[in-house]
Amino acid sequence: MKKTSHFTKSTQAPSRKPSVLRRAGWSFLLLFSFASYAQQLQVVTKSIQKEISYSAGSKINLNAKKADIIIKGKSTDRISIVVKLIAKHTDRSIAEKELSYLNYELKNTSGIVDLSNSYEIPKSAGKLRSQVNTVYEITIPNKANLLIINSFGNISISDFSGELAVKFNFGKLNLTDVSGKLNIESSFGDVYAENLDGSFICKSEKAVVELYNPSGTTLLESKYGSVKLNLFNSLDKLVVNASRSTIEVNVRRFEDFRFDLGTTYSQINTPSAYREFLSNYNNQETLLFDTKSKKPLVQIQNSYSPITVLIDKNLQTHK
């Protein structure tokens, strides 16, 4: 006689509620831990304010380390400076102690203004335990001559007209409504610029460069990065020399520009109506369009990465 089993095999998947509840519990604990940490974090700040007169033609040099820098141009003959030295730690006494490791220096001699910050940690102190940062908030006269050097920090410059040079790495540079003679060098530092006018030179490596409505003349060099260009017919001339960098060009009307494009061991992507201007020879693809006209010139040379031209009829200036 065949025995009948009193156990039946379930056809339903095992309940996952305990696992879901466990995950929810862990999520709650993590959120609670982060919230508790944020509530306990102590912020200690030392602020220094200075105002000095500026003589036309004088140089302003800012040599910063691990600093966030905010620069605004103004029609004035004075330089207004606010420096914030900041230390953060859950133990306020540690933050206060390590705040003393942050130094700031201002010199104004022989027509040169020098600003700098540094970190001096005593050997006996061991490893730095606080989160430390220096913040510069500076208003400078238009037509000034400004040099900024920075690493591991962000830079914002707006409403400035003059001579500007920036060398930075591991950070981000934002330029808004800046004109004059501009020279940027970046390594592992992204550059975002809007409404530039004048002469703009930017050399970048392993960085994102994005320009919106550049006017005047622009020269870009890019290695192992990406370049995005949003162009209007206020442009005079734009030249890009790149290697292994993806390049995207956005315009409202293709016919507003003359194009001289080329890339080696890659391709040029254009709207279908303009593919007849493409040619390919010896591993190089080129696009020549209306090159003898007096329209703004867009000249791009690239290698091992593509060039893409897109038409966006809704592209608008932000002025």
Tab-separated table of C-alpha atoms in Angstrom:
chain	number	residue	atom	x	y	z
A	1	MET	CA	0.000	0.000	0.000
A	2	LYS	CA	1.273	3.424	-0.995
A	3	LYS	CA	1.874	5.693	1.947
A	4	THR	CA	0.372	9.135	1.893
A	5	SER	CA	2.535	11.960	3.106
A	6	HIS	CA	1.034	14.499	5.470
A	7	PHE	CA	3.444	17.195	4.206
A	8	THR	CA	2.501	19.204	1.135
A	9	LYS	CA	5.021	21.173	-0.959
A	10	SER	CA	4.100	24.806	-1.216
A	11	THR	CA	3.944	26.319	-4.696
A	12	GLN	CA	4.245	29.864	-3.328
A	13	ALA	CA	7.556	31.735	-3.077
A	14	PRO	CA	8.824	32.088	0.489
A	15	SER	CA	7.817	35.309	2.179
A	16	ARG	CA	10.367	38.106	1.885
A	17	LYS	CA	8.809	40.338	4.505
A	18	PRO	CA	11.454	39.631	7.150
A	19	SER	CA	14.212	40.527	4.659
A	20	VAL	CA	12.395	43.719	3.626
A	21	LEU	CA	11.855	44.621	7.252
A	22	ARG	CA	15.518	44.006	8.014
A	23	ARG	CA	16.587	46.239	5.126
A	24	ALA	CA	14.161	48.940	6.231
A	25	GLY	CA	15.543	48.662	9.737
A	26	TRP	CA	19.115	49.032	8.524
A	27	SER	CA	18.126	52.020	6.355
A	28	PHE	CA	16.488	53.679	9.328
A	29	LEU	CA	19.540	53.072	11.480
A	30	LEU	CA	21.865	54.494	8.826
A	31	LEU	CA	19.685	57.570	8.342
A	32	PHE	CA	19.492	58.028	12.083
A	33	SER	CA	23.268	57.667	12.396
A	34	PHE	CA	23.941	60.244	9.654
A	35	ALA	CA	21.380	62.652	11.083
A	36	SER	CA	22.846	62.227	14.543
A	37	TYR	CA	26.361	62.834	13.196
A	38	ALA	CA	25.257	65.962	11.322
A	39	GLN	CA	23.564	67.302	14.449
A	40	GLN	CA	26.693	66.742	16.504
A	41	LEU	CA	29.135	68.219	13.964
A	42	GLN	CA	30.649	71.375	15.411
A	43	VAL	CA	31.682	74.186	13.050
A	44	VAL	CA	34.290	76.697	14.176
A	45	THR	CA	34.941	79.719	11.947
A	46	LYS	CA	37.406	82.561	12.054
A	47	SER	CA	36.590	85.493	9.744
A	48	ILE	CA	38.989	88.199	8.616
A	49	GLN	CA	37.798	91.294	6.735
A	50	LYS	CA	40.101	93.665	4.886
A	51	GLU	CA	39.650	96.567	2.494
A	52	ILE	CA	42.548	98.063	0.588
A	53	SER	CA	42.889	100.671	-2.154
A	54	TYR	CA	43.696	99.544	-5.681
A	55	SER	CA	45.869	101.371	-8.185
A	56	ALA	CA	45.129	100.829	-11.871
A	57	GLY	CA	47.511	98.289	-13.400
A	58	SER	CA	48.397	96.635	-10.087
A	59	LYS	CA	48.512	92.847	-9.978
A	60	ILE	CA	46.395	90.763	-7.614
A	61	ASN	CA	47.815	87.295	-6.900
A	62	LEU	CA	45.785	84.689	-4.999
A	63	ASN	CA	47.747	81.537	-4.170
A	64	ALA	CA	45.274	79.199	-2.481
A	65	LYS	CA	45.228	75.618	-1.222
A	66	LYS	CA	42.074	73.619	-0.576
A	67	ALA	CA	40.039	76.814	-0.832
A	68	ASP	CA	36.678	77.861	-2.209
A	69	ILE	CA	36.974	81.214	-3.967
A	70	ILE	CA	34.201	83.662	-4.886
A	71	ILE	CA	35.236	86.681	-6.983
A	72	LYS	CA	32.936	89.503	-8.085
A	73	GLY	CA	33.891	92.442	-10.261
A	74	LYS	CA	32.699	95.953	-9.502
A	75	SER	CA	33.230	99.535	-10.647
A	76	THR	CA	35.350	100.599	-7.679
A	77	ASP	CA	38.910	101.526	-6.731
A	78	ARG	CA	39.041	99.287	-3.669
A	79	ILE	CA	39.486	95.576	-2.996
A	80	SER	CA	37.146	94.089	-0.387
A	81	ILE	CA	38.317	90.804	1.119
A	82	VAL	CA	36.586	88.362	3.458
A	83	VAL	CA	38.531	85.250	4.441
A	84	LYS	CA	36.851	82.476	6.422
A	85	LEU	CA	38.966	79.796	8.072
A	86	ILE	CA	36.756	76.832	8.936
A	87	ALA	CA	37.224	73.634	10.945
A	88	LYS	CA	34.544	70.974	11.542
A	89	HIS	CA	34.559	68.114	14.048
A	90	THR	CA	32.123	66.435	16.380
A	91	ASP	CA	34.383	67.486	19.265
A	92	ARG	CA	34.400	71.281	19.372
A	93	SER	CA	37.689	71.421	21.272
A	94	ILE	CA	39.418	69.488	18.460
A	95	ALA	CA	37.928	71.796	15.837
A	96	GLU	CA	39.060	74.863	17.782
A	97	LYS	CA	42.555	73.480	18.209
A	98	GLU	CA	42.978	72.486	14.569
A	99	LEU	CA	41.549	75.783	13.348
A	100	SER	CA	44.805	77.307	14.590
A	101	TYR	CA	46.659	75.251	11.960
A	102	LEU	CA	45.054	77.365	9.212
A	103	ASN	CA	46.942	80.507	8.231
A	104	TYR	CA	46.212	83.457	5.988
A	105	GLU	CA	48.514	86.162	4.649
A	106	LEU	CA	47.963	89.461	2.855
A	107	LYS	CA	50.754	91.589	1.393
A	108	ASN	CA	50.395	94.863	-0.485
A	109	THR	CA	53.786	96.102	-1.667
A	110	SER	CA	55.230	97.686	-4.808
A	111	GLY	CA	51.939	97.650	-6.683
A	112	ILE	CA	51.344	93.924	-6.086
A	113	VAL	CA	48.639	92.470	-3.839
A	114	ASP	CA	49.451	88.938	-2.633
A	115	LEU	CA	46.879	86.736	-0.897
A	116	SER	CA	47.624	83.221	0.285
A	117	ASN	CA	46.602	80.559	2.761
A	118	SER	CA	48.442	77.571	4.186
A	119	TYR	CA	48.090	74.638	6.569
A	120	GLU	CA	50.776	74.126	9.198
A	121	ILE	CA	50.282	70.993	11.291
A	122	PRO	CA	52.770	70.460	14.133
A	123	LYS	CA	54.607	67.146	13.929
A	124	SER	CA	53.503	66.336	17.444
A	125	ALA	CA	49.839	66.755	16.479
A	126	GLY	CA	49.725	63.712	14.227
A	127	LYS	CA	47.075	63.356	11.555
A	128	LEU	CA	44.528	66.125	11.026
A	129	ARG	CA	41.159	65.042	12.406
A	130	SER	CA	38.899	67.943	11.429
A	131	GLN	CA	37.422	68.875	8.074
A	132	VAL	CA	39.174	72.144	7.285
A	133	ASN	CA	38.514	74.689	4.580
A	134	THR	CA	39.321	78.254	3.598
A	135	VAL	CA	36.759	80.454	1.854
A	136	TYR	CA	37.633	83.680	0.030
A	137	GLU	CA	34.928	86.217	-0.819
A	138	ILE	CA	36.547	89.049	-2.784
A	139	THR	CA	35.203	92.059	-4.658
A	140	ILE	CA	37.736	93.508	-7.065
A	141	PRO	CA	37.783	96.486	-9.437
A	142	ASN	CA	37.038	95.904	-13.080
A	143	LYS	CA	40.070	96.252	-15.366
A	144	ALA	CA	42.200	94.612	-12.653
A	145	ASN	CA	44.948	92.069	-13.367
A	146	LEU	CA	44.101	88.889	-11.430
A	147	LEU	CA	45.996	85.602	-11.044
A	148	ILE	CA	44.462	82.661	-9.159
A	149	ILE	CA	46.211	79.401	-8.293
A	150	ASN	CA	44.187	76.775	-6.432
A	151	SER	CA	43.914	73.036	-5.820
A	152	PHE	CA	41.148	70.891	-4.324
A	153	GLY	CA	38.588	73.693	-4.254
A	154	ASN	CA	35.967	75.494	-6.328
A	155	ILE	CA	36.261	78.920	-7.962
A	156	SER	CA	33.421	81.238	-8.985
A	157	ILE	CA	34.045	84.476	-10.907
A	158	SER	CA	31.244	86.785	-12.077
A	159	ASP	CA	30.655	90.278	-13.462
A	160	PHE	CA	34.361	90.856	-14.025
A	161	SER	CA	36.108	92.644	-16.869
A	162	GLY	CA	39.897	92.710	-16.973
A	163	GLU	CA	42.871	90.406	-17.243
A	164	LEU	CA	42.393	87.005	-15.640
A	165	ALA	CA	44.631	83.929	-15.343
A	166	VAL	CA	43.570	80.799	-13.443
A	167	LYS	CA	45.617	77.653	-12.805
A	168	PHE	CA	43.833	74.942	-10.852
A	169	ASN	CA	43.325	71.225	-10.407
A	170	PHE	CA	40.817	68.929	-8.711
A	171	GLY	CA	37.969	71.394	-8.490
A	172	LYS	CA	35.453	73.366	-10.520
A	173	LEU	CA	35.646	76.788	-12.148
A	174	ASN	CA	32.487	78.782	-12.916
A	175	LEU	CA	32.754	81.922	-15.053
A	176	THR	CA	29.671	84.121	-15.570
A	177	ASP	CA	29.612	87.426	-17.471
A	178	VAL	CA	33.397	87.688	-17.642
A	179	SER	CA	35.220	89.670	-20.326
A	180	GLY	CA	38.705	90.789	-21.248
A	181	LYS	CA	41.826	88.679	-21.601
A	182	LEU	CA	41.232	85.274	-20.018
A	183	ASN	CA	43.700	82.395	-19.678
A	184	ILE	CA	42.759	79.124	-17.964
A	185	GLU	CA	44.867	76.024	-17.220
A	186	SER	CA	43.119	73.027	-15.704
A	187	SER	CA	44.065	69.491	-14.730
A	188	PHE	CA	41.270	67.293	-13.357
A	189	GLY	CA	39.267	70.512	-12.929
A	190	ASP	CA	35.998	71.196	-14.768
A	191	VAL	CA	35.296	74.552	-16.428
A	192	TYR	CA	31.808	76.005	-16.915
A	193	ALA	CA	31.575	79.421	-18.578
A	194	GLU	CA	28.628	81.559	-19.659
A	195	ASN	CA	28.601	84.849	-21.573
A	196	LEU	CA	32.350	85.220	-22.074
A	197	ASP	CA	33.590	88.081	-24.204
A	198	GLY	CA	37.086	88.961	-25.405
A	199	SER	CA	40.045	86.626	-25.749
A	200	PHE	CA	39.588	83.264	-24.000
A	201	ILE	CA	42.295	80.578	-23.906
A	202	CYS	CA	41.708	77.338	-22.008
A	203	LYS	CA	44.036	74.346	-21.727
A	204	SER	CA	42.530	71.343	-19.963
A	205	GLU	CA	43.410	67.725	-19.266
A	206	LYS	CA	41.022	65.055	-17.985
A	207	ALA	CA	38.349	67.688	-17.455
A	208	VAL	CA	34.895	68.736	-18.614
A	209	VAL	CA	34.748	72.091	-20.419
A	210	GLU	CA	31.356	73.632	-21.177
A	211	LEU	CA	30.889	77.043	-22.803
A	212	TYR	CA	27.570	78.818	-23.213
A	213	ASN	CA	27.410	81.810	-25.555
A	214	PRO	CA	31.091	82.721	-25.890
A	215	SER	CA	31.787	85.936	-27.827
A	216	GLY	CA	35.044	87.196	-29.227
A	217	THR	CA	37.836	84.684	-29.867
A	218	THR	CA	38.108	81.347	-28.080
A	219	LEU	CA	40.979	78.834	-28.194
A	220	LEU	CA	40.564	75.493	-26.422
A	221	GLU	CA	42.995	72.623	-25.941
A	222	SER	CA	41.594	69.437	-24.456
A	223	LYS	CA	43.168	66.058	-23.656
A	224	TYR	CA	41.277	63.020	-22.343
A	225	GLY	CA	38.199	65.072	-21.472
A	226	SER	CA	34.981	66.385	-22.965
A	227	VAL	CA	33.959	69.692	-24.526
A	228	LYS	CA	30.399	70.987	-24.889
A	229	LEU	CA	29.828	74.202	-26.862
A	230	ASN	CA	26.544	76.131	-27.006
A	231	LEU	CA	27.172	78.696	-29.742
A	232	PHE	CA	25.420	81.799	-31.050
A	233	ASN	CA	26.340	84.127	-33.900
A	234	SER	CA	27.809	86.660	-31.437
A	235	LEU	CA	30.938	84.493	-31.695
A	236	ASP	CA	33.881	85.734	-33.763
A	237	LYS	CA	36.083	82.648	-33.874
A	238	LEU	CA	36.385	79.398	-31.964
A	239	VAL	CA	39.287	76.978	-32.385
A	240	VAL	CA	39.519	73.603	-30.612
A	241	ASN	CA	42.560	71.318	-30.696
A	242	ALA	CA	41.735	68.094	-28.905
A	243	SER	CA	42.908	64.550	-28.360
A	244	ARG	CA	40.727	61.710	-27.085
A	245	SER	CA	38.044	64.206	-26.031
A	246	THR	CA	34.371	63.942	-26.955
A	247	ILE	CA	33.142	67.193	-28.492
A	248	GLU	CA	29.551	68.375	-28.818
A	249	VAL	CA	28.475	71.559	-30.613
A	250	ASN	CA	24.944	72.927	-30.193
A	251	VAL	CA	23.622	75.674	-32.498
A	252	ARG	CA	20.226	77.108	-33.375
A	253	ARG	CA	20.990	77.236	-37.111
A	254	PHE	CA	23.736	75.372	-38.899
A	255	GLU	CA	23.886	78.134	-41.530
A	256	ASP	CA	24.885	80.775	-38.950
A	257	PHE	CA	28.463	79.436	-38.924
A	258	ARG	CA	31.267	78.297	-41.141
A	259	PHE	CA	32.602	74.913	-40.071
A	260	ASP	CA	36.050	73.427	-40.480
A	261	LEU	CA	35.950	70.114	-38.611
A	262	GLY	CA	38.222	67.094	-38.610
A	263	THR	CA	38.827	64.011	-36.509
A	264	THR	CA	41.256	61.126	-36.930
A	265	TYR	CA	40.317	57.507	-36.165
A	266	SER	CA	36.778	58.566	-35.237
A	267	GLN	CA	33.741	60.198	-36.836
A	268	ILE	CA	31.790	63.426	-37.241
A	269	ASN	CA	28.064	63.290	-36.464
A	270	THR	CA	25.855	65.924	-38.095
A	271	PRO	CA	22.169	66.348	-38.971
A	272	SER	CA	21.346	64.341	-42.085
A	273	ALA	CA	20.837	67.477	-44.215
A	274	TYR	CA	24.550	68.314	-43.922
A	275	ARG	CA	26.166	64.910	-44.368
A	276	GLU	CA	26.916	65.739	-47.996
A	277	PHE	CA	29.682	68.033	-46.705
A	278	LEU	CA	31.475	65.125	-45.021
A	279	SER	CA	34.510	63.451	-46.553
A	280	ASN	CA	36.761	60.660	-45.395
A	281	TYR	CA	40.364	60.054	-46.379
A	282	ASN	CA	43.241	58.162	-44.756
A	283	ASN	CA	41.432	57.524	-41.436
A	284	GLN	CA	40.396	61.164	-41.109
A	285	GLU	CA	36.841	62.439	-41.451
A	286	THR	CA	36.319	66.122	-42.249
A	287	LEU	CA	33.458	68.559	-42.668
A	288	LEU	CA	33.884	71.835	-44.568
A	289	PHE	CA	30.890	74.156	-44.722
A	290	ASP	CA	30.690	77.729	-46.031
A	291	THR	CA	34.365	78.291	-45.177
A	292	LYS	CA	34.798	81.323	-47.468
A	293	SER	CA	32.038	83.415	-45.864
A	294	LYS	CA	32.476	86.001	-43.107
A	295	LYS	CA	30.304	84.116	-40.643
A	296	PRO	CA	31.697	83.059	-37.219
A	297	LEU	CA	34.302	80.325	-37.667
A	298	VAL	CA	34.095	77.030	-35.775
A	299	GLN	CA	37.329	75.115	-36.320
A	300	ILE	CA	37.820	71.807	-34.482
A	301	GLN	CA	40.534	69.161	-34.787
A	302	ASN	CA	40.237	65.972	-32.746
A	303	SER	CA	41.625	62.438	-32.644
A	304	TYR	CA	40.326	59.080	-31.405
A	305	SER	CA	37.030	60.686	-30.296
A	306	PRO	CA	33.964	61.978	-32.167
A	307	ILE	CA	32.702	65.459	-32.981
A	308	THR	CA	28.922	65.919	-32.875
A	309	VAL	CA	26.999	68.921	-34.201
A	310	LEU	CA	23.387	69.271	-33.052
A	311	ILE	CA	20.675	71.756	-33.996
A	312	ASP	CA	18.555	73.042	-31.112
A	313	LYS	CA	16.052	75.650	-32.270
A	314	ASN	CA	15.119	76.385	-28.653
A	315	LEU	CA	18.672	77.303	-27.655
A	316	GLN	CA	18.533	80.706	-25.943
A	317	THR	CA	21.072	83.136	-24.554
A	318	HIS	CA	20.860	83.781	-20.807
A	319	LYS	CA	21.722	87.475	-20.863
